[in-house]
Tab-separated table of C-alpha atoms and ligand atoms in Angstrom:
chain	number	residue	atom	x	y	z
A	1	MET	CA	-42.370	-23.136	73.336
A	2	SER	CA	-41.105	-21.031	76.240
A	3	ALA	CA	-37.951	-21.959	78.174
A	4	GLU	CA	-40.007	-22.507	81.340
A	5	GLY	CA	-42.587	-24.684	79.556
A	6	SER	CA	-46.026	-23.785	78.316
A	7	GLU	CA	-47.167	-21.537	81.159
A	8	ASN	CA	-49.537	-19.566	78.930
A	9	VAL	CA	-48.531	-16.445	80.828
A	10	LEU	CA	-49.117	-13.730	78.248
A	11	VAL	CA	-48.987	-10.645	80.468
A	12	GLY	CA	-46.111	-9.582	82.689
A	13	VAL	CA	-46.271	-6.830	85.287
A	14	ILE	CA	-43.145	-5.030	86.457
A	15	GLY	CA	-43.609	-3.285	89.788
A	16	GLY	CA	-41.516	-0.234	90.592
A	17	SER	CA	-40.808	1.698	93.801
A	18	GLY	CA	-43.500	0.888	96.384
A	19	LEU	CA	-45.078	-1.834	94.238
A	20	TYR	CA	-43.627	-5.148	95.352
A	21	HIS	CA	-46.671	-7.399	94.956
A	22	LEU	CA	-50.114	-7.451	93.317
A	23	ASP	CA	-53.515	-7.698	95.045
A	24	ASN	CA	-56.454	-10.094	94.731
A	25	LEU	CA	-54.501	-12.745	92.883
A	26	THR	CA	-53.836	-16.304	93.946
A	27	PHE	CA	-50.198	-17.175	94.350
A	28	VAL	CA	-49.257	-20.134	92.136
A	29	LYS	CA	-45.466	-20.363	92.351
A	30	HIS	CA	-42.149	-18.578	92.098
A	31	VAL	CA	-39.947	-19.058	89.038
A	32	ASN	CA	-36.390	-17.829	88.736
A	33	PRO	CA	-35.112	-18.554	85.225
A	34	GLU	CA	-31.385	-18.180	84.613
A	35	THR	CA	-31.219	-16.335	81.310
A	36	PRO	CA	-28.105	-15.831	79.148
A	37	TRP	CA	-28.019	-12.388	80.856
A	38	GLY	CA	-28.231	-13.735	84.392
A	39	PHE	CA	-31.083	-13.903	86.881
A	40	PRO	CA	-33.949	-11.385	87.109
A	41	SER	CA	-34.132	-8.795	89.907
A	42	SER	CA	-36.041	-11.263	92.058
A	43	PRO	CA	-37.915	-14.503	91.539
A	44	ILE	CA	-40.951	-13.920	89.346
A	45	VAL	CA	-44.314	-14.565	90.980
A	46	ILE	CA	-46.783	-16.492	88.852
A	47	CYS	CA	-50.277	-15.783	90.117
A	48	SER	CA	-53.720	-16.548	88.852
A	49	LEU	CA	-56.712	-14.295	88.298
A	50	PRO	CA	-60.165	-15.428	89.508
A	51	SER	CA	-60.753	-17.080	86.090
A	52	GLY	CA	-57.584	-19.134	86.444
A	53	THR	CA	-55.664	-16.984	83.933
A	54	ARG	CA	-52.025	-16.675	84.925
A	55	VAL	CA	-49.913	-13.514	85.000
A	56	ALA	CA	-46.289	-12.904	85.960
A	57	PHE	CA	-45.159	-10.270	88.461
A	58	LEU	CA	-41.595	-9.023	88.842
A	59	ALA	CA	-40.326	-6.441	91.357
A	60	ARG	CA	-37.888	-4.246	89.378
A	61	HIS	CA	-35.682	-3.364	92.349
A	62	GLY	CA	-36.085	-6.753	94.048
A	63	VAL	CA	-38.746	-7.468	96.668
A	64	GLY	CA	-36.664	-5.803	99.379
A	65	HIS	CA	-35.817	-2.844	97.078
A	66	THR	CA	-32.118	-3.673	97.182
A	67	ILE	CA	-31.237	-2.896	93.540
A	68	ALA	CA	-30.483	0.706	92.509
A	69	PRO	CA	-31.903	1.908	89.170
A	70	SER	CA	-28.508	1.763	87.385
A	71	ALA	CA	-27.977	-1.842	88.548
A	72	VAL	CA	-31.383	-3.302	87.630
A	73	PRO	CA	-30.671	-6.415	85.495
A	74	ALA	CA	-33.077	-5.218	82.804
A	75	ARG	CA	-31.892	-7.714	80.161
A	76	ALA	CA	-32.439	-10.665	82.496
A	77	ASN	CA	-35.821	-9.237	83.548
A	78	ILE	CA	-37.140	-8.878	80.004
A	79	ALA	CA	-35.575	-12.147	78.824
A	80	ALA	CA	-37.028	-14.033	81.817
A	81	LEU	CA	-40.523	-12.671	81.134
A	82	LYS	CA	-40.214	-13.584	77.465
A	83	SER	CA	-39.110	-17.102	78.420
A	84	LEU	CA	-42.404	-17.568	80.294
A	85	GLY	CA	-44.357	-16.781	77.145
A	86	VAL	CA	-45.121	-13.139	78.069
A	87	ARG	CA	-46.053	-10.938	75.108
A	88	ALA	CA	-47.146	-7.700	76.781
A	89	VAL	CA	-45.568	-5.910	79.735
A	90	LEU	CA	-47.236	-3.389	82.025
A	91	ALA	CA	-44.475	-1.534	83.823
A	92	PHE	CA	-45.273	0.658	86.819
A	93	SER	CA	-43.012	3.522	87.845
A	94	ALA	CA	-42.857	6.296	90.438
A	95	VAL	CA	-41.994	9.515	88.605
A	96	GLY	CA	-41.303	13.171	89.259
A	97	SER	CA	-43.583	15.697	87.569
A	98	LEU	CA	-42.110	18.388	85.336
A	99	ARG	CA	-45.515	20.064	84.802
A	100	GLU	CA	-47.772	21.944	87.218
A	101	GLU	CA	-50.860	20.106	85.974
A	102	ILE	CA	-49.374	16.674	86.741
A	103	ALA	CA	-49.822	16.633	90.521
A	104	PRO	CA	-48.412	14.059	92.946
A	105	GLY	CA	-50.901	11.178	92.982
A	106	ASP	CA	-51.711	11.548	89.270
A	107	PHE	CA	-51.256	8.775	86.719
A	108	VAL	CA	-49.474	9.248	83.385
A	109	LEU	CA	-49.302	7.083	80.255
A	110	PRO	CA	-46.280	8.480	78.397
A	111	THR	CA	-45.807	8.023	74.662
A	112	GLN	CA	-42.260	9.404	74.326
A	113	ILE	CA	-38.896	9.156	76.097
A	114	ILE	CA	-35.788	11.343	76.309
A	115	ASP	CA	-32.723	9.279	77.203
A	116	ARG	CA	-30.538	10.870	79.877
A	117	THR	CA	-28.943	7.633	81.092
A	118	LYS	CA	-25.151	7.711	80.946
A	119	GLY	CA	-24.245	4.574	78.988
A	120	VAL	CA	-23.464	2.522	82.103
A	121	ARG	CA	-26.478	0.204	81.707
A	122	PRO	CA	-26.284	-2.627	79.186
A	123	ALA	CA	-29.009	-1.505	76.802
A	124	SER	CA	-29.182	-4.149	74.077
A	125	PHE	CA	-29.406	-7.933	73.867
A	126	PHE	CA	-27.049	-7.715	70.877
A	127	GLU	CA	-24.222	-6.030	72.827
A	128	ASP	CA	-21.003	-8.082	72.753
A	129	THR	CA	-22.354	-10.484	70.139
A	130	SER	CA	-21.517	-10.928	66.447
A	131	VAL	CA	-25.067	-9.886	65.524
A	132	VAL	CA	-25.880	-6.252	64.783
A	133	ALA	CA	-29.479	-5.092	65.077
A	134	HIS	CA	-31.183	-1.695	65.040
A	135	ALA	CA	-34.647	-1.846	66.580
A	136	ALA	CA	-37.097	0.873	65.555
A	137	PHE	CA	-37.790	3.042	68.606
A	138	GLY	CA	-39.573	6.112	67.240
A	139	ASP	CA	-42.639	5.119	69.235
A	140	PRO	CA	-41.005	3.634	72.324
A	141	PHE	CA	-44.212	2.301	73.865
A	142	GLY	CA	-46.722	-0.109	72.351
A	143	VAL	CA	-49.040	2.316	70.549
A	144	ARG	CA	-52.036	-0.026	70.590
A	145	LEU	CA	-51.389	-1.146	74.144
A	146	VAL	CA	-51.214	2.453	75.396
A	147	SER	CA	-54.437	3.420	73.654
A	148	TRP	CA	-56.093	0.236	74.978
A	149	LEU	CA	-55.023	1.200	78.511
A	150	GLU	CA	-56.156	4.822	78.375
A	151	GLY	CA	-59.926	4.340	78.802
A	152	ARG	CA	-59.531	1.482	81.247
A	153	VAL	CA	-57.119	3.267	83.591
A	154	ARG	CA	-59.266	6.419	83.474
A	155	LYS	CA	-62.338	4.369	84.428
A	156	VAL	CA	-60.585	2.731	87.395
A	157	LEU	CA	-59.393	6.132	88.654
A	158	ALA	CA	-62.925	7.567	88.367
A	159	GLU	CA	-64.395	4.589	90.256
A	160	GLU	CA	-61.725	4.897	92.913
A	161	ALA	CA	-62.556	8.619	93.385
A	162	GLU	CA	-66.288	7.850	93.637
A	163	ARG	CA	-65.658	5.137	96.203
A	164	ARG	CA	-63.553	7.529	98.284
A	165	ASP	CA	-66.193	10.295	98.061
A	166	LYS	CA	-68.819	7.830	99.260
A	167	GLU	CA	-66.731	6.474	102.108
A	168	GLU	CA	-65.084	9.701	103.276
A	169	GLY	CA	-67.522	12.365	102.060
A	170	GLU	CA	-67.207	14.373	98.845
A	171	GLY	CA	-64.017	16.428	98.693
A	172	VAL	CA	-62.754	15.204	102.091
A	173	GLY	CA	-60.217	12.787	100.668
A	174	GLY	CA	-58.424	15.550	98.701
A	175	ARG	CA	-57.764	15.819	94.997
A	176	ARG	CA	-58.888	13.058	92.616
A	177	ALA	CA	-56.087	11.268	90.781
A	178	MET	CA	-56.105	12.373	87.128
A	179	LEU	CA	-54.828	10.453	84.108
A	180	HIS	CA	-52.505	12.329	81.712
A	181	THR	CA	-51.800	10.895	78.283
A	182	ASP	CA	-49.456	11.598	75.388
A	183	LYS	CA	-46.631	12.777	77.659
A	184	CYS	CA	-42.859	12.613	77.408
A	185	ALA	CA	-40.777	10.812	80.045
A	186	VAL	CA	-37.162	11.770	80.756
A	187	CYS	CA	-35.074	8.848	81.997
A	188	MET	CA	-32.062	10.019	84.028
A	189	GLU	CA	-29.214	7.954	85.444
A	190	GLY	CA	-29.484	8.786	89.129
A	191	PRO	CA	-29.248	7.692	91.823
A	192	GLN	CA	-29.130	11.348	92.898
A	193	PHE	CA	-32.083	13.478	91.833
A	194	SER	CA	-31.657	16.273	89.272
A	195	THR	CA	-30.314	19.746	89.947
A	196	ARG	CA	-32.702	22.666	89.564
A	197	ALA	CA	-30.918	23.618	86.307
A	198	GLU	CA	-31.360	20.109	84.869
A	199	SER	CA	-34.983	20.005	85.921
A	200	GLN	CA	-35.635	23.327	84.119
A	201	MET	CA	-33.737	22.087	81.070
A	202	TYR	CA	-35.874	18.932	80.833
A	203	ARG	CA	-38.987	21.107	80.865
A	204	ALA	CA	-37.545	23.262	78.064
A	205	TRP	CA	-36.828	20.064	76.096
A	206	GLY	CA	-40.468	18.997	76.360
A	207	GLY	CA	-40.166	16.487	79.207
A	208	ASP	CA	-43.316	16.042	81.304
A	209	ILE	CA	-42.233	13.417	83.833
A	210	ILE	CA	-38.909	12.009	85.007
A	211	ASN	CA	-37.748	8.657	86.339
A	212	MET	CA	-34.642	6.473	86.459
A	213	SER	CA	-36.156	3.218	85.209
A	214	VAL	CA	-37.915	3.267	81.862
A	215	LEU	CA	-34.628	2.735	80.005
A	216	PRO	CA	-33.235	0.399	78.944
A	217	GLU	CA	-36.351	-1.605	79.915
A	218	ALA	CA	-38.469	-0.213	77.054
A	219	LYS	CA	-35.643	-0.700	74.496
A	220	LEU	CA	-35.120	-4.292	75.560
A	221	ALA	CA	-38.835	-5.041	75.428
A	222	ARG	CA	-38.821	-3.760	71.837
A	223	GLU	CA	-35.815	-5.944	70.944
A	224	ALA	CA	-37.627	-8.947	72.432
A	225	GLU	CA	-40.759	-8.040	70.402
A	226	LEU	CA	-42.795	-7.476	73.550
A	227	SER	CA	-45.482	-4.837	73.720
A	228	TYR	CA	-44.541	-2.496	76.589
A	229	ALA	CA	-46.382	0.340	78.324
A	230	LEU	CA	-45.437	2.451	81.337
A	231	ILE	CA	-48.068	3.313	83.912
A	232	ALA	CA	-46.383	6.159	85.756
A	233	THR	CA	-47.547	7.644	89.047
A	234	ALA	CA	-46.311	11.086	90.073
A	235	THR	CA	-44.769	11.368	93.528
A	236	ASP	CA	-43.242	14.888	93.469
A	237	TYR	CA	-42.547	18.018	91.423
A	238	ASP	CA	-38.843	17.264	90.935
A	239	SER	CA	-36.737	20.440	91.309
A	240	TRP	CA	-37.952	22.997	88.793
A	241	ARG	CA	-40.358	25.088	90.922
A	242	PRO	CA	-38.445	28.241	91.880
A	243	ASN	CA	-40.032	28.939	95.263
A	244	GLU	CA	-40.423	25.347	96.408
A	245	SER	CA	-37.874	22.965	97.856
A	246	SER	CA	-36.276	20.498	95.481
A	247	VAL	CA	-37.332	16.844	95.524
A	248	THR	CA	-36.180	14.609	98.358
A	249	ALA	CA	-36.686	10.879	98.877
A	250	ALA	CA	-38.846	11.727	101.925
A	251	GLU	CA	-41.217	13.655	99.656
A	252	VAL	CA	-41.374	10.719	97.220
A	253	PHE	CA	-42.211	8.319	100.074
A	254	LYS	CA	-45.209	10.456	101.121
A	255	THR	CA	-47.266	9.472	98.073
A	256	LEU	CA	-45.589	6.185	97.187
A	257	GLN	CA	-47.842	3.899	99.259
A	258	GLU	CA	-51.125	5.418	98.112
A	259	ASN	CA	-49.930	5.450	94.471
A	260	ALA	CA	-48.941	1.789	94.784
A	261	ARG	CA	-52.312	0.897	96.326
A	262	ILE	CA	-54.192	2.464	93.402
A	263	SER	CA	-51.735	0.896	90.922
A	264	ARG	CA	-52.499	-2.544	92.386
A	265	HIS	CA	-56.187	-1.795	92.010
A	266	VAL	CA	-55.654	-0.763	88.360
A	267	ALA	CA	-53.743	-3.984	87.701
A	268	ALA	CA	-56.312	-6.196	89.442
A	269	THR	CA	-59.122	-4.588	87.427
A	270	ILE	CA	-57.646	-4.724	83.941
A	271	LEU	CA	-55.438	-7.824	83.829
A	272	GLU	CA	-58.140	-10.309	82.857
A	273	GLU	CA	-59.301	-8.236	79.903
A	274	LEU	CA	-55.714	-7.452	78.917
A	275	HIS	CA	-54.868	-11.151	78.860
A	276	GLU	CA	-57.826	-11.730	76.527
A	277	ALA	CA	-56.791	-8.856	74.242
A	278	VAL	CA	-53.229	-10.194	74.070
A	279	ALA	CA	-54.439	-13.743	73.377
A	280	GLU	CA	-56.621	-12.400	70.594
A	281	GLY	CA	-53.505	-10.680	69.207
A	282	GLY	CA	-54.742	-7.416	67.671
A	283	ILE	CA	-53.107	-5.327	70.392
A	284	LEU	CA	-49.645	-6.652	69.469
A	285	THR	CA	-49.567	-6.270	65.722
A	286	GLU	CA	-46.765	-3.655	65.672
A	287	GLU	CA	-44.395	-5.660	67.866
A	288	THR	CA	-44.776	-9.134	66.390
A	289	GLY	CA	-42.200	-9.556	63.643
A	290	SER	CA	-40.807	-6.043	64.198
A	291	MET	CA	-37.205	-7.263	64.590
A	292	GLN	CA	-37.181	-9.206	61.337
A	293	TYR	CA	-35.728	-6.349	59.294
A	294	SER	CA	-33.784	-4.819	62.204
A	295	ILE	CA	-31.205	-7.619	62.239
A	296	MET	CA	-28.342	-7.081	59.780
A	297	PRO	CA	-28.625	-10.135	57.517
A	298	ARG	CA	-25.091	-11.589	57.397
A	299	SER	CA	-26.040	-14.814	59.098
A	300	VAL	CA	-22.950	-16.717	57.873
A	301	GLN	CA	-20.868	-14.382	60.023
A	302	HIS	CA	-23.009	-14.842	63.132
A	303	LYS	CA	-21.306	-16.990	65.747
A	304	GLU	CA	-23.253	-20.082	66.711
A	305	GLU	CA	-22.951	-19.271	70.436
A	306	ASP	CA	-24.465	-15.827	69.815
A	307	ARG	CA	-27.353	-17.264	67.799
A	308	LYS	CA	-28.018	-19.670	70.669
A	309	LYS	CA	-28.016	-16.824	73.175
A	310	LEU	CA	-30.322	-14.662	71.068
A	311	ALA	CA	-32.668	-17.594	70.417
A	312	TYR	CA	-33.659	-17.229	74.076
A	313	ILE	CA	-35.486	-13.974	73.266
A	314	LEU	CA	-36.021	-14.279	69.512
A	315	PRO	CA	-36.458	-17.979	68.680
A	316	THR	CA	-38.145	-17.138	65.376
A	317	TYR	CA	-34.932	-15.692	63.939
A	318	PHE	CA	-32.179	-17.565	65.758
A	319	SER	CA	-33.283	-21.173	66.425
B	401	LIG	C1	-37.704	6.073	95.021
B	401	LIG	S1	-37.379	7.514	94.114
B	401	LIG	C2	-36.465	7.111	92.650
B	401	LIG	C3	-36.763	5.806	92.003
B	401	LIG	O1	-38.192	5.693	91.894
B	401	LIG	C4	-38.493	5.283	90.586
B	401	LIG	O2	-38.416	3.866	90.571
B	401	LIG	P1	-39.406	2.977	89.686
B	401	LIG	O3	-39.377	3.551	88.306
B	401	LIG	O4	-38.854	1.606	89.735
B	401	LIG	O5	-40.761	3.114	90.337
B	401	LIG	C5	-37.422	5.975	89.766
B	401	LIG	O6	-37.318	5.477	88.443
B	401	LIG	C6	-36.202	5.763	90.590
B	401	LIG	O7	-35.647	4.502	90.321
B	402	ADE	N1	-38.045	13.507	90.745
B	402	ADE	C1	-37.691	12.292	90.346
B	402	ADE	N2	-36.617	12.119	89.547
B	402	ADE	C2	-36.265	10.872	89.117
B	402	ADE	N3	-36.909	9.766	89.464
B	402	ADE	C3	-37.978	9.895	90.266
B	402	ADE	N4	-38.829	8.975	90.752
B	402	ADE	C4	-39.740	9.630	91.506
B	402	ADE	N5	-39.501	10.963	91.509
B	402	ADE	C5	-38.419	11.145	90.729
């Protein structure tokens, strides 16, 4: 039973920069659960799909984009979604591209992460408790969820390009948005963008895209046994191209609105089917039960108050 009651909200969407609401959904209500880690970035919008299926939407930086990446209350965000019954999270993010072939406007489904945050963000639900846990994070995104998304996102992008060709004339609307898969995301602290030297270094390390938001969100989703995937949209080429200017916020803003529009279209198209896949369960098999052997089993030493706190995200092990 979820803390907010039986909402049957299985899918949560986290919107990033430029993505502060979803399209074509009927507003049901706002919920703002106070979790043991505080309140989420903004009240969560519960909305319903045409079939009546409910999904939860949360704006990562708040609806007015007032929360900087380092200050996003990621633990409260993930815990609040879990408390609604959410089992899979689609997180959207505006990213810089570290590769020529990933052009602004393109979509990316990363499968790996390099952590360049600076330890200032609380990154575990177990921090400051008497319980020690080591979540497996070799594959930081839900492997089944990402592969489920691949074909569907590609199809929506192809349909979107066809629609634009029809309405504006073939080739007039510019380059078609491509989908890139199996890529590595670098997560930096920010809020300033990278230097040219850092940007080159991330490329040498194997980074393909860069943002300031995927961590600790993805780690916390894993600790809460949620399946989590990042749908990244490229806004700029960061700062690695020798004869081009380095990234500025103004450059990011140029593509942000169009990327967000297509992201909303992707979400509106796939959410119904995703809800069904999550309800059926096969898509979640890696996450469910994954924390069972990650928690160091000295339960007599675990403080009751900590067990109570952790029961909010992992009732199976701590209630
Ligand atoms: C607005 S540029 C930098 C900002 O954009 C990305 O946000 P999000 O991931 O929430 O879309 C990036 O991670 C930075 O937080
Ligand atoms: N170049 C960049 N670096 C970090 N985060 C970003 N978000 C969008 N573009 C970015």
